[in-house]
Coordinates of C-alpha atoms in Angstrom, one line a residue:
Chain A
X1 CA 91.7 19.8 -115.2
X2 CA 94.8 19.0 -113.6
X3 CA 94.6 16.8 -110.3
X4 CA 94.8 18.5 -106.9
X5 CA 95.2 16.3 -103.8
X6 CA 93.0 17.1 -100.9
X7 CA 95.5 16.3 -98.4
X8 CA 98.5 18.9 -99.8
X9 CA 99.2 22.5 -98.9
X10 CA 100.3 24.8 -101.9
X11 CA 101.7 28.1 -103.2
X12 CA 101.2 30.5 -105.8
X13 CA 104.3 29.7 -107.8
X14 CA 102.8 26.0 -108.2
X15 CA 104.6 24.4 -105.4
X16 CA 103.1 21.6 -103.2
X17 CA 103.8 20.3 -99.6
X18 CA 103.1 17.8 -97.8
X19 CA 103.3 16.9 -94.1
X20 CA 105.6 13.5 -93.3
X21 CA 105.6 13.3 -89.3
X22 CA 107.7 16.9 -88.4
X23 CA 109.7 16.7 -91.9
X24 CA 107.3 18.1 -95.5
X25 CA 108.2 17.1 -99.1
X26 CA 108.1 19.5 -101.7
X27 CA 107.4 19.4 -105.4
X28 CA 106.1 21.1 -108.8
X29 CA 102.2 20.6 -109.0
X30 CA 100.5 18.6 -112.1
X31 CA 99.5 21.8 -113.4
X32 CA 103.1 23.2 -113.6
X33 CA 104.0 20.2 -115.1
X34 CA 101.7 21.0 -117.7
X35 CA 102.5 24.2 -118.0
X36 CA 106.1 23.3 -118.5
X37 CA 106.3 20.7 -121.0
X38 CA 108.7 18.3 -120.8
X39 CA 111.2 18.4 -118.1
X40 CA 114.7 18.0 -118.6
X41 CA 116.8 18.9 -116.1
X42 CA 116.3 20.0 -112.3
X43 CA 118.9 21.5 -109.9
X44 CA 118.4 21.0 -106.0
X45 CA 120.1 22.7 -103.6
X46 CA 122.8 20.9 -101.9
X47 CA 121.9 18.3 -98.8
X48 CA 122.1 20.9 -95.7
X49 CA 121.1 23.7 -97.4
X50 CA 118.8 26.1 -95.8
X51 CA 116.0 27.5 -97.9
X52 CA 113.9 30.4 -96.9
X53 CA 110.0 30.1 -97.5
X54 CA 109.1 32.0 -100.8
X55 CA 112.6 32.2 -102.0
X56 CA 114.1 30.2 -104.6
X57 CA 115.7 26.8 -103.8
X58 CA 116.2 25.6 -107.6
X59 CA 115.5 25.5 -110.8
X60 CA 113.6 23.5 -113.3
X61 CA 113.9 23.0 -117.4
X62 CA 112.0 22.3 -120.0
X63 CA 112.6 22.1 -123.1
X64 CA 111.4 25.8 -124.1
X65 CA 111.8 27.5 -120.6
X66 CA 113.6 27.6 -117.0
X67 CA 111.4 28.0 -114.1
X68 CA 112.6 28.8 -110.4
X69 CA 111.7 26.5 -108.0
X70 CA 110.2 28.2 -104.4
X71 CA 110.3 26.9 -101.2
X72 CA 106.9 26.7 -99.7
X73 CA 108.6 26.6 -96.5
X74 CA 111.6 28.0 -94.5
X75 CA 113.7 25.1 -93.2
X76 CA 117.1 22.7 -93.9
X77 CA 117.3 20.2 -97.1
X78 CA 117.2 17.0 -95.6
X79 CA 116.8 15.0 -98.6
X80 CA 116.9 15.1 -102.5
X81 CA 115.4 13.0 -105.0
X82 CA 118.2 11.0 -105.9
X83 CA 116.5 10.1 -109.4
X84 CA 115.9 13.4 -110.5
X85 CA 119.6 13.8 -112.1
X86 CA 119.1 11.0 -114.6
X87 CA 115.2 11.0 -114.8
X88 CA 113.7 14.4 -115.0
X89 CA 110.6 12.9 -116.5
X90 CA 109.2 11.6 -113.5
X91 CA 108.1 15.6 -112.7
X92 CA 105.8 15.1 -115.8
X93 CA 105.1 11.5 -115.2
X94 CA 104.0 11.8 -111.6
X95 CA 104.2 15.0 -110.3
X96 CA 102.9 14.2 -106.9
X97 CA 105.1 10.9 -106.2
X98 CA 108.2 10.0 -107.7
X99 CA 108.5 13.8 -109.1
X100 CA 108.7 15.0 -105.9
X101 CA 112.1 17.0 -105.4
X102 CA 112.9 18.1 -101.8
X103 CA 112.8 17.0 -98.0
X104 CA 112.5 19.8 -95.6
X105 CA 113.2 19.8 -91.4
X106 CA 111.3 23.3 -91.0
X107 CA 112.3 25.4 -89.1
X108 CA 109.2 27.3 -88.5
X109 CA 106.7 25.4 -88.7
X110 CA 103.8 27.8 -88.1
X111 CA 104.4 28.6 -91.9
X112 CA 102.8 25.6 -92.8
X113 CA 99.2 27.7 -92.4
X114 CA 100.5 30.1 -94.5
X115 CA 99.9 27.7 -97.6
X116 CA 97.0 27.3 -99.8
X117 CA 94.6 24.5 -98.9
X118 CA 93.9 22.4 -101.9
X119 CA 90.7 24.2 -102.4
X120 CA 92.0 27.6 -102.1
X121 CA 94.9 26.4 -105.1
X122 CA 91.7 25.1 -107.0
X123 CA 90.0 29.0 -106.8
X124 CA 93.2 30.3 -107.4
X125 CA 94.0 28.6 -110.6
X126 CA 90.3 29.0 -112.0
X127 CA 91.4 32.5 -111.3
X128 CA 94.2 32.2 -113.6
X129 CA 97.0 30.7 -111.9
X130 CA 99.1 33.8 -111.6
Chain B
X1 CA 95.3 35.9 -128.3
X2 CA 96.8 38.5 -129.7
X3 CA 94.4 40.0 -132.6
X4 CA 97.3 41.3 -134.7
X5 CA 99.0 38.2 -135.4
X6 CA 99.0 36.4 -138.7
X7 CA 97.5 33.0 -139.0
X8 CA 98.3 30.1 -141.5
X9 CA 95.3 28.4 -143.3
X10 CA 95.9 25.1 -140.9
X11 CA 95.2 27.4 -137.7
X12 CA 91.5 26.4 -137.1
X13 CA 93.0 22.8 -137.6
X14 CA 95.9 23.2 -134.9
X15 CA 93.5 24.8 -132.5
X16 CA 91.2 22.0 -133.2
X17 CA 93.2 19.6 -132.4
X18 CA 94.6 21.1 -129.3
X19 CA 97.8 22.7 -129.4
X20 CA 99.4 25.0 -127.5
X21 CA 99.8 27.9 -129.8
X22 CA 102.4 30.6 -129.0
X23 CA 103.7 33.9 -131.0
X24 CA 106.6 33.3 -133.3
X25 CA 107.7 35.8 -135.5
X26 CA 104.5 37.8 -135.6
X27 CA 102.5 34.7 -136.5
X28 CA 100.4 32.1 -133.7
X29 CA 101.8 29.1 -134.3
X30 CA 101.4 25.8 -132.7
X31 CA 104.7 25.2 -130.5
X32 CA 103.9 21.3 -129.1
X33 CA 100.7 19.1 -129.7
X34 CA 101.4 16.4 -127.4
X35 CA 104.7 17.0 -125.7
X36 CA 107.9 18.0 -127.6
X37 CA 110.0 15.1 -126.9
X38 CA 107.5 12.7 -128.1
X39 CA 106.9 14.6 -131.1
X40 CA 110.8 15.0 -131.7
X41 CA 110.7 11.2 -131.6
X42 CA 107.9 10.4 -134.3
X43 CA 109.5 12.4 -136.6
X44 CA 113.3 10.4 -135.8
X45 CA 111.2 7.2 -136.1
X46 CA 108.4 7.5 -138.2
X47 CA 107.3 10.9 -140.1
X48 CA 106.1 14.1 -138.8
X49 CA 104.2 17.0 -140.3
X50 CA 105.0 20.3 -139.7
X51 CA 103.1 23.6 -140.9
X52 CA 105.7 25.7 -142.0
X53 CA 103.2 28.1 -144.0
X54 CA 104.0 30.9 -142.0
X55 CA 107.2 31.0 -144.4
X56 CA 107.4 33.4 -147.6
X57 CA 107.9 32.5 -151.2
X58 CA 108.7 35.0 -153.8
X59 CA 108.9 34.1 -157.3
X60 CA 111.2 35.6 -159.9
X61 CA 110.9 35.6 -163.5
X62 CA 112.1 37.5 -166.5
X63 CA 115.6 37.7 -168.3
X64 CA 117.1 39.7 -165.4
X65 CA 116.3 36.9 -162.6
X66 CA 119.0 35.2 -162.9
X67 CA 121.4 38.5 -162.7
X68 CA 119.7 39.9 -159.9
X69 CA 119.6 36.6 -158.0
X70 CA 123.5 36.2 -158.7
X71 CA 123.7 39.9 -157.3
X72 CA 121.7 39.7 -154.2
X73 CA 123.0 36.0 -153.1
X74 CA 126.0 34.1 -152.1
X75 CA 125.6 31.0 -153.6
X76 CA 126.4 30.7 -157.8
X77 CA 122.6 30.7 -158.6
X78 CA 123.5 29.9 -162.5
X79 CA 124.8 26.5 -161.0
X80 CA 121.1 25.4 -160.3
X81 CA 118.9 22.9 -162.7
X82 CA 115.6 23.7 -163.4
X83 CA 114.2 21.4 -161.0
X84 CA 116.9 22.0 -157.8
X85 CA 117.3 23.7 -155.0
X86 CA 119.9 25.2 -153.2
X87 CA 120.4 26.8 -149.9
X88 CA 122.1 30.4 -149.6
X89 CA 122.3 33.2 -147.8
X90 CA 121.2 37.3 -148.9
X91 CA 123.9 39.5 -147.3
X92 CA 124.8 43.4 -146.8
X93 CA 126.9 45.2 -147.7
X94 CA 128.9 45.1 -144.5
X95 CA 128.6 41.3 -145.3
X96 CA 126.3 40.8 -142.3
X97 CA 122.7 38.3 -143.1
X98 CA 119.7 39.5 -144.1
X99 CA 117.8 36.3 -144.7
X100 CA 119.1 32.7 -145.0
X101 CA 116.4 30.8 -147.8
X102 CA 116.6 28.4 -150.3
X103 CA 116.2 29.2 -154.2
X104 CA 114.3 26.5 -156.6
X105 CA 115.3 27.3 -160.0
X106 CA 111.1 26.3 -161.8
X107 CA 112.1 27.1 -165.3
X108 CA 115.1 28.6 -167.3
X109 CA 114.1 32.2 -166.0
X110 CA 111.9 31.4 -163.0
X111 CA 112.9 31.0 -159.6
X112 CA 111.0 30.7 -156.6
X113 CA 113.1 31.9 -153.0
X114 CA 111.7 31.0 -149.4
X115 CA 112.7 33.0 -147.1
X116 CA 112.0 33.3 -143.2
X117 CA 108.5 34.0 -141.4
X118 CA 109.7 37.1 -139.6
X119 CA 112.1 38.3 -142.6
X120 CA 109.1 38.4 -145.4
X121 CA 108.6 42.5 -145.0
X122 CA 112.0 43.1 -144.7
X123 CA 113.2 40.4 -147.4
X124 CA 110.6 42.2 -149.9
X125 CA 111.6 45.4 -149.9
X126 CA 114.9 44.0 -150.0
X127 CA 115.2 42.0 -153.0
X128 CA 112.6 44.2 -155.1
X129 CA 115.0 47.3 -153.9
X130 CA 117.2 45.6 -156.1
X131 CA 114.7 44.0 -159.0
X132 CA 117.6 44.4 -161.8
X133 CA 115.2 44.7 -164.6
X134 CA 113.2 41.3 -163.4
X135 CA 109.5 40.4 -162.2
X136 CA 109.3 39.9 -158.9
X137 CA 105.6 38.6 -157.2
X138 CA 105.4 38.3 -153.2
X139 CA 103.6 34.5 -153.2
X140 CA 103.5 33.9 -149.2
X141 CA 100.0 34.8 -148.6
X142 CA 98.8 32.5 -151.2
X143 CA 101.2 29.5 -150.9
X144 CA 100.6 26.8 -148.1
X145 CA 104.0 24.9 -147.4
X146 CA 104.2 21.3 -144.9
X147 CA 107.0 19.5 -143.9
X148 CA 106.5 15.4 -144.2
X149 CA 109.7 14.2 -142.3
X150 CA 111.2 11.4 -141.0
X151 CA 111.9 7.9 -142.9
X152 CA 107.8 7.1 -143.7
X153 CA 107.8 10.2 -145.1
X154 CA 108.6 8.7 -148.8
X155 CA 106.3 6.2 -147.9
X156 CA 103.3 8.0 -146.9
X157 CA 103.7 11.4 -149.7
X158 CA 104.3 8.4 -152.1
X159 CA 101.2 6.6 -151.3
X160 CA 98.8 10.1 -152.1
X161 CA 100.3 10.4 -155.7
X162 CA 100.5 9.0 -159.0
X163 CA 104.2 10.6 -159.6
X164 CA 107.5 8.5 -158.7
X165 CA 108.5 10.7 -155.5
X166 CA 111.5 7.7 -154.8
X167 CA 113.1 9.4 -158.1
X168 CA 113.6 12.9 -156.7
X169 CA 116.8 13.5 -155.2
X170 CA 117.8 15.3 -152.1
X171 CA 117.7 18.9 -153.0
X172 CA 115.5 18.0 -155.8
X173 CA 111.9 19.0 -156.6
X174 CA 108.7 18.3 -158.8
X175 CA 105.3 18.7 -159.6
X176 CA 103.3 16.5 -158.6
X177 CA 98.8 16.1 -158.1
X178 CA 99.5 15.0 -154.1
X179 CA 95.5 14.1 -152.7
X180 CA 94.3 15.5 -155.6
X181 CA 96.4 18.9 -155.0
X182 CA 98.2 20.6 -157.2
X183 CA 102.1 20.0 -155.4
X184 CA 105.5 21.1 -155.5
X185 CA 106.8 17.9 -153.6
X186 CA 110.8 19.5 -152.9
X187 CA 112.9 17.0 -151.1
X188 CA 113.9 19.7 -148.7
X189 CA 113.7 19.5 -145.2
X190 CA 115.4 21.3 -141.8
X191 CA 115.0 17.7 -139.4
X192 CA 118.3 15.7 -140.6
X193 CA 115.4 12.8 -141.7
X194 CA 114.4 12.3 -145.0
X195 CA 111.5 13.7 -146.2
X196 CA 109.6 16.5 -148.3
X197 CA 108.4 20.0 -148.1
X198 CA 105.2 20.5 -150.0
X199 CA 103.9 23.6 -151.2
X200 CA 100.3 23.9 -152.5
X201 CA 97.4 26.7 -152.9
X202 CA 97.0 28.0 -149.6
X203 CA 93.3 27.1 -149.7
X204 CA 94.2 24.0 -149.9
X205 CA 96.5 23.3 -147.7
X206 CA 94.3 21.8 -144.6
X207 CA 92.8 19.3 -147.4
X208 CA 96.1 17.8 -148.3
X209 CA 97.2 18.2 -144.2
X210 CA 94.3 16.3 -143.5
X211 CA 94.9 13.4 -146.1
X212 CA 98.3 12.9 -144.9
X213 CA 97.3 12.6 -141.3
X214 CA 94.7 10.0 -142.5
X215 CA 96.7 8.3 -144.9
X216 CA 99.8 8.4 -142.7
X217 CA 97.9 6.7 -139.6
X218 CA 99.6 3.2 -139.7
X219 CA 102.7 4.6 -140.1
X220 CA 102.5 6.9 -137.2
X221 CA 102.1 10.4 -138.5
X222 CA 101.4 13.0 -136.1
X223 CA 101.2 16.6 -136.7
X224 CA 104.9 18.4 -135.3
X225 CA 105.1 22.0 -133.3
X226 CA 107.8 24.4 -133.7
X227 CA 109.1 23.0 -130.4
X228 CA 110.3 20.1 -131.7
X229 CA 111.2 21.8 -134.9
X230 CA 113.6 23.5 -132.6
X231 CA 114.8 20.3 -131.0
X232 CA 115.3 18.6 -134.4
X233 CA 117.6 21.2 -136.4
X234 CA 119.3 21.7 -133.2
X235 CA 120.3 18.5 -133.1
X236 CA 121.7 18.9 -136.7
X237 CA 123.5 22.1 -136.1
X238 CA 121.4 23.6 -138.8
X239 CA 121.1 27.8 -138.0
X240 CA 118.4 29.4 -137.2
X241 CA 117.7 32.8 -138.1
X242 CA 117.2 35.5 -135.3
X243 CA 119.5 33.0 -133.4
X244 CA 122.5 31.8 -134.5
X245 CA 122.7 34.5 -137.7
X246 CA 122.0 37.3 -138.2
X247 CA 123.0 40.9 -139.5
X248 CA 125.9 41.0 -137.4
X249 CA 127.3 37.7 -137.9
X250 CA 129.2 37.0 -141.3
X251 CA 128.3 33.9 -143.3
X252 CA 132.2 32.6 -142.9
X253 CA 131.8 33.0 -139.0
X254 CA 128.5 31.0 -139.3
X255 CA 130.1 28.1 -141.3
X256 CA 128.5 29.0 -144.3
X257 CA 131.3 29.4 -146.5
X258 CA 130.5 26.7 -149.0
X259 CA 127.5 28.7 -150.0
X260 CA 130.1 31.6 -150.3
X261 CA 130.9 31.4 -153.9
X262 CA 133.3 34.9 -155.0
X263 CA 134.0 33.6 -158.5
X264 CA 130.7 33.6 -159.7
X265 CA 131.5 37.7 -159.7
X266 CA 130.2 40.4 -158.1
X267 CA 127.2 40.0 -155.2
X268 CA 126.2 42.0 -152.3
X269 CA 128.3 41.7 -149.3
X270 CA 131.0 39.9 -151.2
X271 CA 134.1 42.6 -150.6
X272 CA 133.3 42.7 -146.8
X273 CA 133.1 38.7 -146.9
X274 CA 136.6 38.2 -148.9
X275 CA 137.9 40.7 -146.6
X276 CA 137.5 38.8 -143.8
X277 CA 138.9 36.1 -145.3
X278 CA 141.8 37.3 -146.4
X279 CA 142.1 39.2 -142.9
X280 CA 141.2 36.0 -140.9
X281 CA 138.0 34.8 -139.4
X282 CA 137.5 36.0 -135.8
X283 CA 135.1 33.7 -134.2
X284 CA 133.4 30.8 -135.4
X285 CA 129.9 28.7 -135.3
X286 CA 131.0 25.5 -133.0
X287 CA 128.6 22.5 -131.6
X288 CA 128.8 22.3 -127.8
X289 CA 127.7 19.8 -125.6
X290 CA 127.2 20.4 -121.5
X291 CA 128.3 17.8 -118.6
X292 CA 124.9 17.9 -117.5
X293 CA 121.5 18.3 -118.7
X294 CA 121.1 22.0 -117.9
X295 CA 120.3 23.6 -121.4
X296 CA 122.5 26.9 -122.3
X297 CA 120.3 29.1 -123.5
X298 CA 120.8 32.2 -126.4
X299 CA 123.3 34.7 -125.2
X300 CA 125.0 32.8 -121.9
X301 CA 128.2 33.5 -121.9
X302 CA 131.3 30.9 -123.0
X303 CA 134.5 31.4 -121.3
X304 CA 137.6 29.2 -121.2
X305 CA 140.3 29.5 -118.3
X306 CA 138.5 32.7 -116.8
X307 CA 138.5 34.3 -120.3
X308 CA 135.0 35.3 -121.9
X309 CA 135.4 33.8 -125.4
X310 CA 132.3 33.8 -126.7
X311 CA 128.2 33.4 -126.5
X312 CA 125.9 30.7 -127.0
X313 CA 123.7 31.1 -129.7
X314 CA 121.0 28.5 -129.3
X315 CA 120.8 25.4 -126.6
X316 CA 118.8 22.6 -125.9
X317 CA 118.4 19.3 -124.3
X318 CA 118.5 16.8 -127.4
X319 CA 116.4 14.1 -127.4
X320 CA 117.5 11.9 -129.9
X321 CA 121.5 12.5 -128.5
X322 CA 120.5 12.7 -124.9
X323 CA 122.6 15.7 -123.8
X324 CA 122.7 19.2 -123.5
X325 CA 123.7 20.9 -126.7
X326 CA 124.0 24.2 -128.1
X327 CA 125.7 26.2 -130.8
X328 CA 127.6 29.2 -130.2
X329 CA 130.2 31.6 -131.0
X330 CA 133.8 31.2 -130.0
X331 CA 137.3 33.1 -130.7
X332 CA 138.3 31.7 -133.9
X333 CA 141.3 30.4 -131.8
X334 CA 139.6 28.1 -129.4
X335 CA 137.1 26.7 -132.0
X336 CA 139.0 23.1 -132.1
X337 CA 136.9 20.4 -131.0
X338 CA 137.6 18.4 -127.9
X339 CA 138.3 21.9 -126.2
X340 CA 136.8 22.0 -122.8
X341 CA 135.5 25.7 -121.5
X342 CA 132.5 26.6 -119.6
X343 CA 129.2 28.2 -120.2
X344 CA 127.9 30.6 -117.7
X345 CA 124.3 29.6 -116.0
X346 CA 122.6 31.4 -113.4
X347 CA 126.3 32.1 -112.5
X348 CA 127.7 29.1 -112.7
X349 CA 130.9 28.2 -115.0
X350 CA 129.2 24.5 -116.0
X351 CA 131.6 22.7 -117.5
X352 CA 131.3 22.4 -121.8
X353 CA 133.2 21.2 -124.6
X354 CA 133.6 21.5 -128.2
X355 CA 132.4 18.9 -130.3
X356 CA 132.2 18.1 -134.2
X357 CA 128.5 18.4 -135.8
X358 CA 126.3 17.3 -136.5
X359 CA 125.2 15.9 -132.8
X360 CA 122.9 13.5 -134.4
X361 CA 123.9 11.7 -137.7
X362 CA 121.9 13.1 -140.9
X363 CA 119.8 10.8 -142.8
X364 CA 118.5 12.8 -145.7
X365 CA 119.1 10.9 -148.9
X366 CA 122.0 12.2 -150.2
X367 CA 123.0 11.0 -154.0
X368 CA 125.5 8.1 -153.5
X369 CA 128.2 9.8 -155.8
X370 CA 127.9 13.2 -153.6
X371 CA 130.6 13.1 -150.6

């Protein structure tokens, strides 16, 4: 069973977030990764951008597949994972840390209870995931 | 799953062991066991085994086999040994591919063809439409196949039988008890490595599978999805049916034109193919490689200055080269490599260029005196 931390929000494309003082990381969850396979190349959105909760902010590769990246949360891009470019393996290596891929200043942050608790993400991938 | 597709005597054993299976071709197959790139690797460094039982063998026999064979392929099938192999293409009329296969010549008048997984139906009615007087038998169901590759491979297939496999040349084949199984060891392959395709009874193909995982252990062996598969022939530029030919590509478009052989006389296909040779090719097969690591997938568009010039064929990230890379179709005058053009991705022109292939070197053992 992949590994779902408590502490994260989530979404039903396989997104987490995670509250850092008024800014939230985003990544893929362990169970995307998995779903996945290897990970090859990502592509962020450029530093400034504005992304738009639900809508897609990138894009992510695996070997056998291309997969749309959603922003959990509406907001600007504050910060990319600079290691992503050269190391795409960290997504499958630690999904939750190192794999993470954007910084967000929101810019409504009453989304945030719009996101799965950990525990809802759990029922809803024991439902299927999709 | 779904109930209609075919499975391979070694499915309970993939399952078993865990892999993800997917549909390919209209059989379940096992795409990755433990992660593509890692499998990709083993079989680069060590040796891999691949199920590749899903693909059909017909055998041939009779005085008119070696007529009807000349007739239905390209290649100059009275060229082979008994005892060799060689790799050709069945064509159209209109000179387009049916099938691309190998053909193992097993005695004077016997032949045996293996043809593609998703092209046996087709391939069958094909070849017997044209029987030409000889006996033709439809094997696939009852012929198990594995790939051993990768440069243990000699070492581990060796260390199962009694018979000298070091003495069979690439593109050579022989019988051969392998486990205590009764063995066509071919030195054959679709990886670049060294190595063997082996084809047994199909009921007992999961005992010699087995034996070669356990025999194989402390060199590394590890059963190989069709991921990786992928991966590995990509990386050699070899084609792949459905992908980079098919019936609307020619075989002189698709680089094949060495197993294009008109004075052998008349074959299917051969008019429309010398045709276009005498008219001029108009697009060719070429190797690209991407700036980045985004992968160009089949049928993104290849442009150069603005220009659409072509399509991309097949595309992946290569993990023995560590780029993007992909084949594809281009306008016969921009297939020079060192060109620079662009392949379209989630519209974006990313930048590309023409390079020479193979991507990775090959290391199949090739006779010394053979350039």
């Amino acid at each position: 069973m992949a590994t779902i931390p408590p502490e994260l929000r989530y979404t039903r494309d396989h997104e987490w977030a995670r509250q850092e003082g008024d800014r939230i990381r985003v990544g893929i969850t362990a169970y995307a990764q998995e779903q996945l396979g290897d990970v090859v190349f990502v592509e962020l959105p450029k530093l400034g951008a504005k992304v738009t909760q639900r809508q897609s902010f990138g894009v992510v590769e695996s070997v056998k597949a291309v997969s749309d990246l959603f922003a959990p949360i509406s907001g600007e891009v504050v910060e990319l994972n600079a290691e992503l470019p050269n190391a795409p393996e960290i997504v499958n290596q630690d999904p939750y840390g190192r794999g993470w891929m954007i910084l967000i200043a929101p810019s409504n942050p009453g989304e945030w209870e719009q996101l799965l608790t950990a525990q809802q993400y759990e029922q809803f991938l024991a439902e299927g995931g999709h | 799953m779904n109930t209609t597709l075919k499975l391979t005597p070694l499915h309970d054993a993939h399952v078993k062991a865990g892999a993800r299976m997917v549909e390919f071709g209209g059989w379940d197959m096992p795409v990755q066991y433990r992660g593509i790139l890692e499998e990709h690797r083993t079989v680069r460094s060590a040796v891999g085994l691949f199920d590749v039982s899903h693909m059909g063998e017909f055998e041939v026999d009779g005085e008119g086999a070696l007529a009807a064979l000349q007739t239905l392929t390209t290649n100059d099938v009275s060229a082979l040994d008994v005892g060799q192999v060689q790799y050709s293409v069945l064509c159209y009329p209109e000179g387009g591919i049916a099938d691309d296969l190998t053909i193992s010549r097993l005695a004077g008048d016997r032949f045996m063809l293996t043809v593609n997984a998703a092209n046996i139906d087709k391939d069958w009615a094909w070849v017997t439409g044209h029987a030409g007087g000889a006996r033709w038998k439809n094997v696939s169901s009852a012929t198990g196949l594995i790939a051993v590759q990768g440069p243990r491979a000699e070492t581990l297939v060796g260390r199962l039988t009694e018979t000298d496999v070091t003495t069979i040349a690439y593109y050579r084949f022989a019988s051969a008890s392998v486990a205590g199984v009764p063995t066509i060891v071919s030195r054959t392959g679709y990886t670049g490595e060294d190595g063997f395709e082996l084809y047994v009874p199909a009921e007992a193909t999961e005992r010699l599978w087995n034996a070669l995982l356990d025999a194989g252990s402390h060199d590394g062996v590890a059963p190989i999805g069709l991921g990786a598969r992928d991966t590995l022939r990509l990386e050699m530029a070899y084609a792949l049916y459905g992908n980079d030919i098919d019936q609307t590509t020619n075989p002189l478009e698709a680089g094949l034109g060495w197993i294009v052989k008109p004075k052998k006389g008349d074959f299917i296909g051969k008019d429309a193919i010398e045709k276009m040779r005498a008219a001029g090719v108009p697009r060719r097969l070429v190797g690209l490689e991407m700036a980045d690591r985004s992968v160009a997938r089949h049928g993104y568009p290849v442009s150069r200055d603005g220009r659409a010039i072509g399509v991309v064929t097949s595309g992946t990230y290569g993990p023995s080269v560590e780029r993007s890379v992909a084949l594809g179709y281009v306008e016969t005058a921009h297939a020079v490599p060192g060109t620079d053009l662009r392949v379209e991705i989630r519209n974006q022109a990313k930048p590309a260029r023409i390079v020479r292939t193979p991507f990775h070197p090959s290391r199949v053992k090739k006779p010394r005196a053979a350039a």
